[in-house]
mmCIF file of C-alpha atoms in Angstrom:
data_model
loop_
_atom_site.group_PDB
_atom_site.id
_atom_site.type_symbol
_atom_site.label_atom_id
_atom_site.label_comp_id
_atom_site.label_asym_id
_atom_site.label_seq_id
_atom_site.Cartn_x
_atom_site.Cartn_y
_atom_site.Cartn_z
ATOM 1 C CA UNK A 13 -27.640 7.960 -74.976
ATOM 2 C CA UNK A 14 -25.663 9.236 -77.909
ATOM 3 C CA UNK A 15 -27.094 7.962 -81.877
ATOM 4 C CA UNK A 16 -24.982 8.736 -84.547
ATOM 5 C CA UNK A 17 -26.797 10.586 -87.133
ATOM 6 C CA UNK A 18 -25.796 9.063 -90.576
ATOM 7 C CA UNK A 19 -25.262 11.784 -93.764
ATOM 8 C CA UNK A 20 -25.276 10.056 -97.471
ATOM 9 C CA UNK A 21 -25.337 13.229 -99.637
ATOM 10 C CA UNK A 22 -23.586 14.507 -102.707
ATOM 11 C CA UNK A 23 -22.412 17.796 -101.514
ATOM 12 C CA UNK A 24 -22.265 20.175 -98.620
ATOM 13 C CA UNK A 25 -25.485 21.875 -99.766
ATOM 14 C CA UNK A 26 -27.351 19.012 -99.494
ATOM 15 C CA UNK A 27 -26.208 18.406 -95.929
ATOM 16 C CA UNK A 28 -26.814 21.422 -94.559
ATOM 17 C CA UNK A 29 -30.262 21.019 -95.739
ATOM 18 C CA UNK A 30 -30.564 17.351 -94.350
ATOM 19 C CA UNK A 31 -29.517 18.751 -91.166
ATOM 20 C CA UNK A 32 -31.843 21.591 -91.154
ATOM 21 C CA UNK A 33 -35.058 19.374 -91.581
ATOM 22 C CA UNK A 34 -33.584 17.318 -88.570
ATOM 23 C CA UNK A 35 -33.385 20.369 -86.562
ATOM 24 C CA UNK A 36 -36.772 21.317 -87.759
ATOM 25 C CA UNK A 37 -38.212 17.788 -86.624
ATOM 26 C CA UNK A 38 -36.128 17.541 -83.171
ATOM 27 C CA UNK A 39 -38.084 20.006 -80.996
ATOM 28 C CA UNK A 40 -40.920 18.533 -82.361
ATOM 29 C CA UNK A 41 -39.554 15.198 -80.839
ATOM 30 C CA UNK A 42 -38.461 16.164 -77.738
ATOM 31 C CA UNK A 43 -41.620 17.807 -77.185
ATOM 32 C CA UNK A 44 -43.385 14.713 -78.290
ATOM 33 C CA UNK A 45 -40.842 12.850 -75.624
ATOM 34 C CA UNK A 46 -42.144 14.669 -72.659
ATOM 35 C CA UNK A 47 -45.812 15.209 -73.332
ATOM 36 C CA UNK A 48 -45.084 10.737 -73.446
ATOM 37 C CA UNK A 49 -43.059 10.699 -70.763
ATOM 38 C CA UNK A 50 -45.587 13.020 -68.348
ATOM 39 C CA UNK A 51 -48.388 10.697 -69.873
ATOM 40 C CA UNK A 52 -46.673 7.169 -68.870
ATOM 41 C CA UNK A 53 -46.355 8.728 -65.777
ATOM 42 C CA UNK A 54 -49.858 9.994 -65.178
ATOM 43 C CA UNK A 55 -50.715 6.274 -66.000
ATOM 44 C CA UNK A 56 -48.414 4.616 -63.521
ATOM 45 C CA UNK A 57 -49.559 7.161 -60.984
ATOM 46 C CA UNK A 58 -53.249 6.455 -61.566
ATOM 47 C CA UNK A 59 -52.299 2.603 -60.932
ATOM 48 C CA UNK A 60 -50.632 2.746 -58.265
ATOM 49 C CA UNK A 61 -53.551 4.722 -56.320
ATOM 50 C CA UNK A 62 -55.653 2.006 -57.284
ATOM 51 C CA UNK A 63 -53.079 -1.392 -56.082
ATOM 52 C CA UNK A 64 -52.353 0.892 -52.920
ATOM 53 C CA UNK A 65 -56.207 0.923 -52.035
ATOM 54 C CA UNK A 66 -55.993 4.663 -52.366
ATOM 55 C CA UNK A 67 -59.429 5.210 -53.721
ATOM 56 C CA UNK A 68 -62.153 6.792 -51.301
ATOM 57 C CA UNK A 69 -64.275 8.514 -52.981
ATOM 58 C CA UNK A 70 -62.329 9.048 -56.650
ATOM 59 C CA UNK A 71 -61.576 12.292 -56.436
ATOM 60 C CA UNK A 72 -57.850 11.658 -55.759
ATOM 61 C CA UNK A 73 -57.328 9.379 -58.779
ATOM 62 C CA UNK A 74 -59.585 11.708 -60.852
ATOM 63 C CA UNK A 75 -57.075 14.659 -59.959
ATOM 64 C CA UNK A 76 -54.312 13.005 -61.489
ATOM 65 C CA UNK A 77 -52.985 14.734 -64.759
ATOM 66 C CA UNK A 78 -50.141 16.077 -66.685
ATOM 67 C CA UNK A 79 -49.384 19.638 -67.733
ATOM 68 C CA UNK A 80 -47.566 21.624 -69.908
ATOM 69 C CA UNK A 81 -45.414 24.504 -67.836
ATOM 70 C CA UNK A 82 -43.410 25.444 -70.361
ATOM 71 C CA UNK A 83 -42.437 24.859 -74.227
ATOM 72 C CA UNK A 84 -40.100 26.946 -76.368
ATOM 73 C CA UNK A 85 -36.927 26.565 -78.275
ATOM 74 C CA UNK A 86 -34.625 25.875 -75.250
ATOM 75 C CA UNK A 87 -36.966 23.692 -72.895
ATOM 76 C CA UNK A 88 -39.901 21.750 -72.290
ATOM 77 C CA UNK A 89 -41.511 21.205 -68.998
ATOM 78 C CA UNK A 90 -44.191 18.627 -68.161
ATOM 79 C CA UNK A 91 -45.192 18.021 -64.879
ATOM 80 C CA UNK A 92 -47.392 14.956 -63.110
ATOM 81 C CA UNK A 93 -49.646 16.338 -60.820
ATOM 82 C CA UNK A 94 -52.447 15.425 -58.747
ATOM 83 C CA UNK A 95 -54.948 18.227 -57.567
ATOM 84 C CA UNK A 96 -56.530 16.591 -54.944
ATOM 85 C CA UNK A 97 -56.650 18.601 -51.256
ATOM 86 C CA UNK A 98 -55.253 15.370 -49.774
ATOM 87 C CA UNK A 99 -53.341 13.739 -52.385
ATOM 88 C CA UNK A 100 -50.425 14.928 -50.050
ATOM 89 C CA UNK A 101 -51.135 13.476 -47.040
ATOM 90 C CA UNK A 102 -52.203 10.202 -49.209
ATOM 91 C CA UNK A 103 -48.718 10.199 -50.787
ATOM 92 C CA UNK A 104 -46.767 11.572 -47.147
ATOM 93 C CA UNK A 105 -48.511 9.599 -44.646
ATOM 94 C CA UNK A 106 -50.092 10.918 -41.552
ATOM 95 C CA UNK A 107 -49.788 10.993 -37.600
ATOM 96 C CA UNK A 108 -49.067 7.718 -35.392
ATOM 97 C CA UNK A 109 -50.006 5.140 -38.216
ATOM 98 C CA UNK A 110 -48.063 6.939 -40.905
ATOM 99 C CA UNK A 111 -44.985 7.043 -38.976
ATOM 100 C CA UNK A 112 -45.086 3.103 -38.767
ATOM 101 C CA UNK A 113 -45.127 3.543 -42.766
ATOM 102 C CA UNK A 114 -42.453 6.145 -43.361
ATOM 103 C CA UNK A 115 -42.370 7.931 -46.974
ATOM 104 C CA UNK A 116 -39.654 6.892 -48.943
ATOM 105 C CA UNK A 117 -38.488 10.003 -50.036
ATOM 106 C CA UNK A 118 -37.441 13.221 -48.677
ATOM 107 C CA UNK A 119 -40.250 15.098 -46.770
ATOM 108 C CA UNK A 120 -40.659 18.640 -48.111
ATOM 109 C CA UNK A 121 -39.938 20.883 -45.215
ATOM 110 C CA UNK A 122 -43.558 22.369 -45.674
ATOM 111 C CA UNK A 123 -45.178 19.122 -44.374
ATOM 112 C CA UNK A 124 -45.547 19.646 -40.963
ATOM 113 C CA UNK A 125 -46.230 16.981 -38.563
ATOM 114 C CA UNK A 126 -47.328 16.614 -35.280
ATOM 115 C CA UNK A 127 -48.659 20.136 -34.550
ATOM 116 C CA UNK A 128 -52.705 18.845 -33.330
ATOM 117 C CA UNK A 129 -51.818 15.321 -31.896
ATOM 118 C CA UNK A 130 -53.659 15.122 -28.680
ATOM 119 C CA UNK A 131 -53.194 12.122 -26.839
ATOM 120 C CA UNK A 132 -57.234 10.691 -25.428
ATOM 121 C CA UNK A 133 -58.183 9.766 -22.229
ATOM 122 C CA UNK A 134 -57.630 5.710 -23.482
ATOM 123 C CA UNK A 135 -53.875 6.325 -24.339
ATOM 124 C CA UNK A 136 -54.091 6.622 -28.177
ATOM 125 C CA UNK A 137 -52.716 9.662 -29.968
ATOM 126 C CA UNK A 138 -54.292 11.488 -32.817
ATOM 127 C CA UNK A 139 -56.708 14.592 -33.758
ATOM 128 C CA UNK A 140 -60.021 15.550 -34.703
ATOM 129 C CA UNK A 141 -61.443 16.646 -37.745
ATOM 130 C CA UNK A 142 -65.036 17.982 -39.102
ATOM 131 C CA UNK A 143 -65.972 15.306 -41.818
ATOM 132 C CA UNK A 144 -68.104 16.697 -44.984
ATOM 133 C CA UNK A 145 -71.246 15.386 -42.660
ATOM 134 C CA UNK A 146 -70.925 18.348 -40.484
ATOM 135 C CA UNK A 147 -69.648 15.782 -37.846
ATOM 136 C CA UNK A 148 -66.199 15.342 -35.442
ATOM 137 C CA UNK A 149 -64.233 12.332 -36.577
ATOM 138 C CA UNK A 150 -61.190 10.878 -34.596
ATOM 139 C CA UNK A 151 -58.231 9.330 -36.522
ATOM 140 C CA UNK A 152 -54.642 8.284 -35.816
ATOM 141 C CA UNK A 153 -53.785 9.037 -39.264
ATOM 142 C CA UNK A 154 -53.200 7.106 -42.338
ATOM 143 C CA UNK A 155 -50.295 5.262 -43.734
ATOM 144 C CA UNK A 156 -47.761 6.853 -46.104
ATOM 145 C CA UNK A 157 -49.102 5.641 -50.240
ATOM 146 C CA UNK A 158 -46.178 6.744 -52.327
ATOM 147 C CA UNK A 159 -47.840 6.918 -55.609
ATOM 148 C CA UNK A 160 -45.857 9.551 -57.053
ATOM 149 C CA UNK A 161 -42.942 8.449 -55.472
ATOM 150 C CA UNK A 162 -43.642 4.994 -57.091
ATOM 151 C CA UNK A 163 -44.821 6.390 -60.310
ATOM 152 C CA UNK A 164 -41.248 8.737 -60.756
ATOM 153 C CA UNK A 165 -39.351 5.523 -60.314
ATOM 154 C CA UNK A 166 -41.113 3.726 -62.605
ATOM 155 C CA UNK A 167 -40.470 6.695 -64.947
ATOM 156 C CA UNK A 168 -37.205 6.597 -64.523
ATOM 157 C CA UNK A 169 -36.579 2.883 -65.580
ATOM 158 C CA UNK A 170 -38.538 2.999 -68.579
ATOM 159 C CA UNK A 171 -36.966 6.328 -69.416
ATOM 160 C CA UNK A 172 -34.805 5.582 -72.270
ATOM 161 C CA UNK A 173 -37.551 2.777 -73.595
ATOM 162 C CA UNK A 174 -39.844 5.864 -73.852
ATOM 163 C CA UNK A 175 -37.042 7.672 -75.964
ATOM 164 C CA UNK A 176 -36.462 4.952 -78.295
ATOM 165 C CA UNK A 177 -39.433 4.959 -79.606
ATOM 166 C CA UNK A 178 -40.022 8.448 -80.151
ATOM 167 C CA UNK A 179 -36.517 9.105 -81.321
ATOM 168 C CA UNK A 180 -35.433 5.942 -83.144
#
């Protein structure tokens, strides 16, 4: 997305000075751009938790948030996260009954699947796990909610909307 940035000066002086403000304001914007950007996205992400019936107990749309990681004169980094223990496995999917829902994206080769699936004595294959109670649940697993996944695509499409207005 290229804008032509339009000089009406007197003299050279006066252009170099013109462009100097510009450069002055331009990090400025770019760092207003991303803090936007990371903030439409923390928005989209929060939605989509809440149209994929991804709410249990809140803690998982609570976690959502953006962060700075990094601003100086060459870069700015903003990242979308969600600090939820099992935002992951929300987002991923999980055992038999996330497999029938596969992730859209590429699985990070640190998810690890499969490794405590015990099949019962009626035929159905899943795992146990200690609930907050103190007691043994059963579950086949949970379907894969992409709400990052969703979110980033959303970002992307409204990408250059989101630049418009904060460059012009």
């Amino acid at each position: 997305m290229a804008k032509a940035l339009e000089i009406k000066v007197s003299g050279v002086d006066e252009a170099i000075k013109m462009l100097e403000r510009y450069q002055k304001t331009f990090q400025t914007r770019v760092e207003l751009f991303m803090k936007k950007l990371a903030d439409y996205g923390v928005e989209k992400a929060t939605e989509e938790v809440l149209v994929m019936d991804a709410v249990f107990t809140g803690e998982l749309v609570n976690s959502i948030h953006s962060t700075e990681i990094e601003s100086n004169a060459e870069r700015v980094i903003f990242a979308v996260e969600a600090d939820s223990e099992h935002a992951i496995y929300v987002e991923m999917g999980t055992g038999i009954i996330g497999a029938t829902t596969p992730y859209p994206g590429k699985l990070p080769a640190i998810y690890a699947q499969g490794k405590t699936i015990r099949k019962t004595a009626d035929g159905r294959y899943g795992w146990y796990y200690l609930g907050g109670d103190g007691k043994w649940y059963f579950t086949e697993g949970m379907p894969s909610r992409p709400f990052m996944y969703h979110a980033s695509t959303q970002m992307r499409h409204d990408i250059e909307r989101i630049a418009r207005e904060v460059f012009g």
